[in-house]
Amino acid sequence: MMLWMALECAWTFRIPENLIGITVVAVGVTLPDALAALAVAKQGFGPMAYSSAIGSCTFDICVGLGLPWIFYLAFKGQLGHGSDFILVNSKNIWIQVLALLGVLVLQVQAVRAWNWSLSWELALPLFGMYFVFIIEALILDLVVF
């Protein structure tokens, strides 16, 4: 439902679907995990909160993309589809994947620089990395390619 409404808004206001995906949909599916990590961190388990955030993203990518694909391949005959691939409509997805990997490396380095402790001072660079990624994605989708 959330995805359908986000796409309808994107089409209505002529906002690129990719932008809706990396902002509205990403926040919508990540918010419950973030709240759980916040609750755990308030109980004094910062490493568990950080591990939860990284693990949640890994799970979303590997299982969230992999499991539907396995079901599609298993039932494509019954669905009347013969294709073994789905076209991703993004000319620059490889740049965004590299940027995400770079953000992950920078994130781990930032946490390491703060002696593996989560603090308000660490929150600013982490938010900064996210906003730089959003700006990079916008430039790639709207201007460059």
mmCIF file with all atom_site columns, C-alpha atoms in Angstrom:
data_model
loop_
_atom_site.group_PDB
_atom_site.id
_atom_site.type_symbol
_atom_site.label_atom_id
_atom_site.label_alt_id
_atom_site.label_comp_id
_atom_site.label_asym_id
_atom_site.label_entity_id
_atom_site.label_seq_id
_atom_site.pdbx_PDB_ins_code
_atom_site.Cartn_x
_atom_site.Cartn_y
_atom_site.Cartn_z
_atom_site.occupancy
_atom_site.B_iso_or_equiv
_atom_site.pdbx_formal_charge
_atom_site.auth_seq_id
_atom_site.auth_comp_id
_atom_site.auth_asym_id
_atom_site.auth_atom_id
_atom_site.pdbx_PDB_model_num
ATOM 1   C CA . MET A 1 1   ? 0.000  0.000   0.000   1.00 0.00 ? 1   MET A CA 1
ATOM 2   C CA . MET A 1 2   ? 2.759  2.444   0.971   1.00 0.00 ? 2   MET A CA 1
ATOM 3   C CA . LEU A 1 3   ? 4.701  1.677   -2.201  1.00 0.00 ? 3   LEU A CA 1
ATOM 4   C CA . TRP A 1 4   ? 1.606  2.161   -4.369  1.00 0.00 ? 4   TRP A CA 1
ATOM 5   C CA . MET A 1 5   ? 0.796  5.516   -2.753  1.00 0.00 ? 5   MET A CA 1
ATOM 6   C CA . ALA A 1 6   ? 4.426  6.663   -3.017  1.00 0.00 ? 6   ALA A CA 1
ATOM 7   C CA . LEU A 1 7   ? 4.449  5.814   -6.735  1.00 0.00 ? 7   LEU A CA 1
ATOM 8   C CA . GLU A 1 8   ? 1.131  7.588   -7.288  1.00 0.00 ? 8   GLU A CA 1
ATOM 9   C CA . CYS A 1 9   ? 2.541  10.728  -5.646  1.00 0.00 ? 9   CYS A CA 1
ATOM 10  C CA . ALA A 1 10  ? 5.708  10.440  -7.720  1.00 0.00 ? 10  ALA A CA 1
ATOM 11  C CA . TRP A 1 11  ? 3.727  10.185  -10.955 1.00 0.00 ? 11  TRP A CA 1
ATOM 12  C CA . THR A 1 12  ? 1.311  12.954  -9.957  1.00 0.00 ? 12  THR A CA 1
ATOM 13  C CA . PHE A 1 13  ? 4.029  15.447  -9.020  1.00 0.00 ? 13  PHE A CA 1
ATOM 14  C CA . ARG A 1 14  ? 6.503  14.216  -11.666 1.00 0.00 ? 14  ARG A CA 1
ATOM 15  C CA . ILE A 1 15  ? 9.076  13.204  -9.072  1.00 0.00 ? 15  ILE A CA 1
ATOM 16  C CA . PRO A 1 16  ? 11.558 10.551  -10.233 1.00 0.00 ? 16  PRO A CA 1
ATOM 17  C CA . GLU A 1 17  ? 10.639 7.103   -8.920  1.00 0.00 ? 17  GLU A CA 1
ATOM 18  C CA . ASN A 1 18  ? 14.240 6.567   -7.871  1.00 0.00 ? 18  ASN A CA 1
ATOM 19  C CA . LEU A 1 19  ? 14.083 9.607   -5.586  1.00 0.00 ? 19  LEU A CA 1
ATOM 20  C CA . ILE A 1 20  ? 10.876 8.332   -3.981  1.00 0.00 ? 20  ILE A CA 1
ATOM 21  C CA . GLY A 1 21  ? 12.546 4.942   -3.511  1.00 0.00 ? 21  GLY A CA 1
ATOM 22  C CA . ILE A 1 22  ? 15.652 6.262   -1.757  1.00 0.00 ? 22  ILE A CA 1
ATOM 23  C CA . THR A 1 23  ? 13.728 8.661   0.460   1.00 0.00 ? 23  THR A CA 1
ATOM 24  C CA . VAL A 1 24  ? 10.047 8.002   1.187   1.00 0.00 ? 24  VAL A CA 1
ATOM 25  C CA . VAL A 1 25  ? 9.992  4.224   0.723   1.00 0.00 ? 25  VAL A CA 1
ATOM 26  C CA . ALA A 1 26  ? 13.384 3.756   2.401   1.00 0.00 ? 26  ALA A CA 1
ATOM 27  C CA . VAL A 1 27  ? 12.273 5.741   5.438   1.00 0.00 ? 27  VAL A CA 1
ATOM 28  C CA . GLY A 1 28  ? 8.945  3.905   5.566   1.00 0.00 ? 28  GLY A CA 1
ATOM 29  C CA . VAL A 1 29  ? 10.486 0.447   5.648   1.00 0.00 ? 29  VAL A CA 1
ATOM 30  C CA . THR A 1 30  ? 13.421 1.434   7.881   1.00 0.00 ? 30  THR A CA 1
ATOM 31  C CA . LEU A 1 31  ? 11.546 3.398   10.537  1.00 0.00 ? 31  LEU A CA 1
ATOM 32  C CA . PRO A 1 32  ? 10.390 0.334   12.557  1.00 0.00 ? 32  PRO A CA 1
ATOM 33  C CA . ASP A 1 33  ? 13.979 -0.985  12.588  1.00 0.00 ? 33  ASP A CA 1
ATOM 34  C CA . ALA A 1 34  ? 15.287 2.417   13.639  1.00 0.00 ? 34  ALA A CA 1
ATOM 35  C CA . LEU A 1 35  ? 12.813 2.632   16.506  1.00 0.00 ? 35  LEU A CA 1
ATOM 36  C CA . ALA A 1 36  ? 13.777 -0.867  17.675  1.00 0.00 ? 36  ALA A CA 1
ATOM 37  C CA . ALA A 1 37  ? 17.477 0.075   17.515  1.00 0.00 ? 37  ALA A CA 1
ATOM 38  C CA . LEU A 1 38  ? 16.728 3.254   19.477  1.00 0.00 ? 38  LEU A CA 1
ATOM 39  C CA . ALA A 1 39  ? 14.959 1.265   22.197  1.00 0.00 ? 39  ALA A CA 1
ATOM 40  C CA . VAL A 1 40  ? 17.881 -1.156  22.436  1.00 0.00 ? 40  VAL A CA 1
ATOM 41  C CA . ALA A 1 41  ? 20.415 1.700   22.518  1.00 0.00 ? 41  ALA A CA 1
ATOM 42  C CA . LYS A 1 42  ? 18.495 3.403   25.355  1.00 0.00 ? 42  LYS A CA 1
ATOM 43  C CA . GLN A 1 43  ? 18.885 0.205   27.353  1.00 0.00 ? 43  GLN A CA 1
ATOM 44  C CA . GLY A 1 44  ? 22.658 0.531   26.999  1.00 0.00 ? 44  GLY A CA 1
ATOM 45  C CA . PHE A 1 45  ? 23.199 -1.915  24.146  1.00 0.00 ? 45  PHE A CA 1
ATOM 46  C CA . GLY A 1 46  ? 24.745 0.430   21.564  1.00 0.00 ? 46  GLY A CA 1
ATOM 47  C CA . PRO A 1 47  ? 26.662 -2.295  19.690  1.00 0.00 ? 47  PRO A CA 1
ATOM 48  C CA . MET A 1 48  ? 23.450 -4.281  19.297  1.00 0.00 ? 48  MET A CA 1
ATOM 49  C CA . ALA A 1 49  ? 21.669 -1.207  17.923  1.00 0.00 ? 49  ALA A CA 1
ATOM 50  C CA . TYR A 1 50  ? 24.458 -0.556  15.417  1.00 0.00 ? 50  TYR A CA 1
ATOM 51  C CA . SER A 1 51  ? 24.604 -4.226  14.400  1.00 0.00 ? 51  SER A CA 1
ATOM 52  C CA . SER A 1 52  ? 20.838 -4.223  14.001  1.00 0.00 ? 52  SER A CA 1
ATOM 53  C CA . ALA A 1 53  ? 21.010 -1.274  11.614  1.00 0.00 ? 53  ALA A CA 1
ATOM 54  C CA . ILE A 1 54  ? 23.685 -2.897  9.452   1.00 0.00 ? 54  ILE A CA 1
ATOM 55  C CA . GLY A 1 55  ? 22.039 -6.323  9.621   1.00 0.00 ? 55  GLY A CA 1
ATOM 56  C CA . SER A 1 56  ? 18.633 -4.929  8.750   1.00 0.00 ? 56  SER A CA 1
ATOM 57  C CA . CYS A 1 57  ? 19.949 -3.282  5.597   1.00 0.00 ? 57  CYS A CA 1
ATOM 58  C CA . THR A 1 58  ? 21.792 -6.445  4.597   1.00 0.00 ? 58  THR A CA 1
ATOM 59  C CA . PHE A 1 59  ? 18.655 -8.506  5.179   1.00 0.00 ? 59  PHE A CA 1
ATOM 60  C CA . ASP A 1 60  ? 16.524 -6.065  3.170   1.00 0.00 ? 60  ASP A CA 1
ATOM 61  C CA . ILE A 1 61  ? 18.904 -6.217  0.220   1.00 0.00 ? 61  ILE A CA 1
ATOM 62  C CA . CYS A 1 62  ? 19.630 -9.943  0.204   1.00 0.00 ? 62  CYS A CA 1
ATOM 63  C CA . VAL A 1 63  ? 16.273 -11.368 1.256   1.00 0.00 ? 63  VAL A CA 1
ATOM 64  C CA . GLY A 1 64  ? 14.032 -8.492  0.202   1.00 0.00 ? 64  GLY A CA 1
ATOM 65  C CA . LEU A 1 65  ? 15.320 -8.712  -3.350  1.00 0.00 ? 65  LEU A CA 1
ATOM 66  C CA . GLY A 1 66  ? 16.333 -12.376 -3.422  1.00 0.00 ? 66  GLY A CA 1
ATOM 67  C CA . LEU A 1 67  ? 13.233 -14.081 -2.039  1.00 0.00 ? 67  LEU A CA 1
ATOM 68  C CA . PRO A 1 68  ? 10.713 -12.499 -4.447  1.00 0.00 ? 68  PRO A CA 1
ATOM 69  C CA . TRP A 1 69  ? 13.055 -13.367 -7.312  1.00 0.00 ? 69  TRP A CA 1
ATOM 70  C CA . ILE A 1 70  ? 13.210 -17.007 -6.187  1.00 0.00 ? 70  ILE A CA 1
ATOM 71  C CA . PHE A 1 71  ? 9.389  -17.126 -6.059  1.00 0.00 ? 71  PHE A CA 1
ATOM 72  C CA . TYR A 1 72  ? 9.157  -15.530 -9.491  1.00 0.00 ? 72  TYR A CA 1
ATOM 73  C CA . LEU A 1 73  ? 11.559 -18.070 -10.995 1.00 0.00 ? 73  LEU A CA 1
ATOM 74  C CA . ALA A 1 74  ? 9.746  -20.944 -9.297  1.00 0.00 ? 74  ALA A CA 1
ATOM 75  C CA . PHE A 1 75  ? 6.300  -19.893 -10.518 1.00 0.00 ? 75  PHE A CA 1
ATOM 76  C CA . LYS A 1 76  ? 7.013  -18.012 -13.756 1.00 0.00 ? 76  LYS A CA 1
ATOM 77  C CA . GLY A 1 77  ? 5.485  -20.828 -15.821 1.00 0.00 ? 77  GLY A CA 1
ATOM 78  C CA . GLN A 1 78  ? 2.178  -20.589 -13.941 1.00 0.00 ? 78  GLN A CA 1
ATOM 79  C CA . LEU A 1 79  ? 2.296  -16.792 -14.198 1.00 0.00 ? 79  LEU A CA 1
ATOM 80  C CA . GLY A 1 80  ? 2.651  -16.924 -17.966 1.00 0.00 ? 80  GLY A CA 1
ATOM 81  C CA . HIS A 1 81  ? 6.020  -15.150 -17.969 1.00 0.00 ? 81  HIS A CA 1
ATOM 82  C CA . GLY A 1 82  ? 9.034  -16.530 -19.766 1.00 0.00 ? 82  GLY A CA 1
ATOM 83  C CA . SER A 1 83  ? 11.703 -13.980 -18.945 1.00 0.00 ? 83  SER A CA 1
ATOM 84  C CA . ASP A 1 84  ? 14.557 -14.773 -16.575 1.00 0.00 ? 84  ASP A CA 1
ATOM 85  C CA . PHE A 1 85  ? 15.296 -11.122 -15.830 1.00 0.00 ? 85  PHE A CA 1
ATOM 86  C CA . ILE A 1 86  ? 13.627 -7.900  -14.801 1.00 0.00 ? 86  ILE A CA 1
ATOM 87  C CA . LEU A 1 87  ? 14.903 -4.706  -16.338 1.00 0.00 ? 87  LEU A CA 1
ATOM 88  C CA . VAL A 1 88  ? 15.989 -2.107  -13.776 1.00 0.00 ? 88  VAL A CA 1
ATOM 89  C CA . ASN A 1 89  ? 15.215 1.257   -15.311 1.00 0.00 ? 89  ASN A CA 1
ATOM 90  C CA . SER A 1 90  ? 18.281 3.159   -14.146 1.00 0.00 ? 90  SER A CA 1
ATOM 91  C CA . LYS A 1 91  ? 21.203 4.013   -16.377 1.00 0.00 ? 91  LYS A CA 1
ATOM 92  C CA . ASN A 1 92  ? 23.474 4.752   -13.454 1.00 0.00 ? 92  ASN A CA 1
ATOM 93  C CA . ILE A 1 93  ? 22.627 2.088   -10.898 1.00 0.00 ? 93  ILE A CA 1
ATOM 94  C CA . TRP A 1 94  ? 26.237 0.890   -10.836 1.00 0.00 ? 94  TRP A CA 1
ATOM 95  C CA . ILE A 1 95  ? 27.370 4.350   -9.712  1.00 0.00 ? 95  ILE A CA 1
ATOM 96  C CA . GLN A 1 96  ? 24.782 4.348   -6.930  1.00 0.00 ? 96  GLN A CA 1
ATOM 97  C CA . VAL A 1 97  ? 25.839 0.870   -5.802  1.00 0.00 ? 97  VAL A CA 1
ATOM 98  C CA . LEU A 1 98  ? 29.460 2.041   -5.645  1.00 0.00 ? 98  LEU A CA 1
ATOM 99  C CA . ALA A 1 99  ? 28.339 5.154   -3.758  1.00 0.00 ? 99  ALA A CA 1
ATOM 100 C CA . LEU A 1 100 ? 26.451 3.001   -1.235  1.00 0.00 ? 100 LEU A CA 1
ATOM 101 C CA . LEU A 1 101 ? 29.517 0.834   -0.725  1.00 0.00 ? 101 LEU A CA 1
ATOM 102 C CA . GLY A 1 102 ? 31.561 3.993   -0.211  1.00 0.00 ? 102 GLY A CA 1
ATOM 103 C CA . VAL A 1 103 ? 29.041 5.287   2.335   1.00 0.00 ? 103 VAL A CA 1
ATOM 104 C CA . LEU A 1 104 ? 29.212 1.961   4.174   1.00 0.00 ? 104 LEU A CA 1
ATOM 105 C CA . VAL A 1 105 ? 33.018 2.147   4.344   1.00 0.00 ? 105 VAL A CA 1
ATOM 106 C CA . LEU A 1 106 ? 32.882 5.779   5.496   1.00 0.00 ? 106 LEU A CA 1
ATOM 107 C CA . GLN A 1 107 ? 30.255 4.909   8.086   1.00 0.00 ? 107 GLN A CA 1
ATOM 108 C CA . VAL A 1 108 ? 32.361 2.143   9.604   1.00 0.00 ? 108 VAL A CA 1
ATOM 109 C CA . GLN A 1 109 ? 35.401 4.456   9.588   1.00 0.00 ? 109 GLN A CA 1
ATOM 110 C CA . ALA A 1 110 ? 33.406 7.202   11.302  1.00 0.00 ? 110 ALA A CA 1
ATOM 111 C CA . VAL A 1 111 ? 32.196 4.855   14.035  1.00 0.00 ? 111 VAL A CA 1
ATOM 112 C CA . ARG A 1 112 ? 35.764 3.593   14.411  1.00 0.00 ? 112 ARG A CA 1
ATOM 113 C CA . ALA A 1 113 ? 37.029 7.189   14.716  1.00 0.00 ? 113 ALA A CA 1
ATOM 114 C CA . TRP A 1 114 ? 34.571 7.723   17.587  1.00 0.00 ? 114 TRP A CA 1
ATOM 115 C CA . ASN A 1 115 ? 36.037 4.656   19.347  1.00 0.00 ? 115 ASN A CA 1
ATOM 116 C CA . TRP A 1 116 ? 33.061 2.457   18.464  1.00 0.00 ? 116 TRP A CA 1
ATOM 117 C CA . SER A 1 117 ? 30.700 4.552   20.547  1.00 0.00 ? 117 SER A CA 1
ATOM 118 C CA . LEU A 1 118 ? 27.500 6.123   19.322  1.00 0.00 ? 118 LEU A CA 1
ATOM 119 C CA . SER A 1 119 ? 27.159 9.813   20.178  1.00 0.00 ? 119 SER A CA 1
ATOM 120 C CA . TRP A 1 120 ? 25.498 13.009  19.008  1.00 0.00 ? 120 TRP A CA 1
ATOM 121 C CA . GLU A 1 121 ? 28.771 14.110  17.437  1.00 0.00 ? 121 GLU A CA 1
ATOM 122 C CA . LEU A 1 122 ? 28.764 10.947  15.324  1.00 0.00 ? 122 LEU A CA 1
ATOM 123 C CA . ALA A 1 123 ? 25.163 11.499  14.237  1.00 0.00 ? 123 ALA A CA 1
ATOM 124 C CA . LEU A 1 124 ? 26.062 14.613  12.232  1.00 0.00 ? 124 LEU A CA 1
ATOM 125 C CA . PRO A 1 125 ? 28.564 12.905  9.883   1.00 0.00 ? 125 PRO A CA 1
ATOM 126 C CA . LEU A 1 126 ? 26.195 9.960   9.453   1.00 0.00 ? 126 LEU A CA 1
ATOM 127 C CA . PHE A 1 127 ? 23.300 12.236  8.481   1.00 0.00 ? 127 PHE A CA 1
ATOM 128 C CA . GLY A 1 128 ? 25.696 14.175  6.258   1.00 0.00 ? 128 GLY A CA 1
ATOM 129 C CA . MET A 1 129 ? 26.657 10.993  4.398   1.00 0.00 ? 129 MET A CA 1
ATOM 130 C CA . TYR A 1 130 ? 22.991 10.214  3.781   1.00 0.00 ? 130 TYR A CA 1
ATOM 131 C CA . PHE A 1 131 ? 22.261 13.687  2.420   1.00 0.00 ? 131 PHE A CA 1
ATOM 132 C CA . VAL A 1 132 ? 25.357 13.599  0.194   1.00 0.00 ? 132 VAL A CA 1
ATOM 133 C CA . PHE A 1 133 ? 24.135 10.268  -1.171  1.00 0.00 ? 133 PHE A CA 1
ATOM 134 C CA . ILE A 1 134 ? 20.669 11.725  -1.844  1.00 0.00 ? 134 ILE A CA 1
ATOM 135 C CA . ILE A 1 135 ? 22.187 14.729  -3.646  1.00 0.00 ? 135 ILE A CA 1
ATOM 136 C CA . GLU A 1 136 ? 24.456 12.438  -5.663  1.00 0.00 ? 136 GLU A CA 1
ATOM 137 C CA . ALA A 1 137 ? 21.494 10.281  -6.681  1.00 0.00 ? 137 ALA A CA 1
ATOM 138 C CA . LEU A 1 138 ? 19.463 13.344  -7.656  1.00 0.00 ? 138 LEU A CA 1
ATOM 139 C CA . ILE A 1 139 ? 22.275 14.774  -9.761  1.00 0.00 ? 139 ILE A CA 1
ATOM 140 C CA . LEU A 1 140 ? 22.799 11.456  -11.523 1.00 0.00 ? 140 LEU A CA 1
ATOM 141 C CA . ASP A 1 141 ? 19.100 10.952  -12.235 1.00 0.00 ? 141 ASP A CA 1
ATOM 142 C CA . LEU A 1 142 ? 18.092 14.491  -13.102 1.00 0.00 ? 142 LEU A CA 1
ATOM 143 C CA . VAL A 1 143 ? 21.150 16.174  -14.569 1.00 0.00 ? 143 VAL A CA 1
ATOM 144 C CA . VAL A 1 144 ? 24.000 13.939  -15.656 1.00 0.00 ? 144 VAL A CA 1
ATOM 145 C CA . PHE A 1 145 ? 22.329 10.916  -17.238 1.00 0.00 ? 145 PHE A CA 1
#
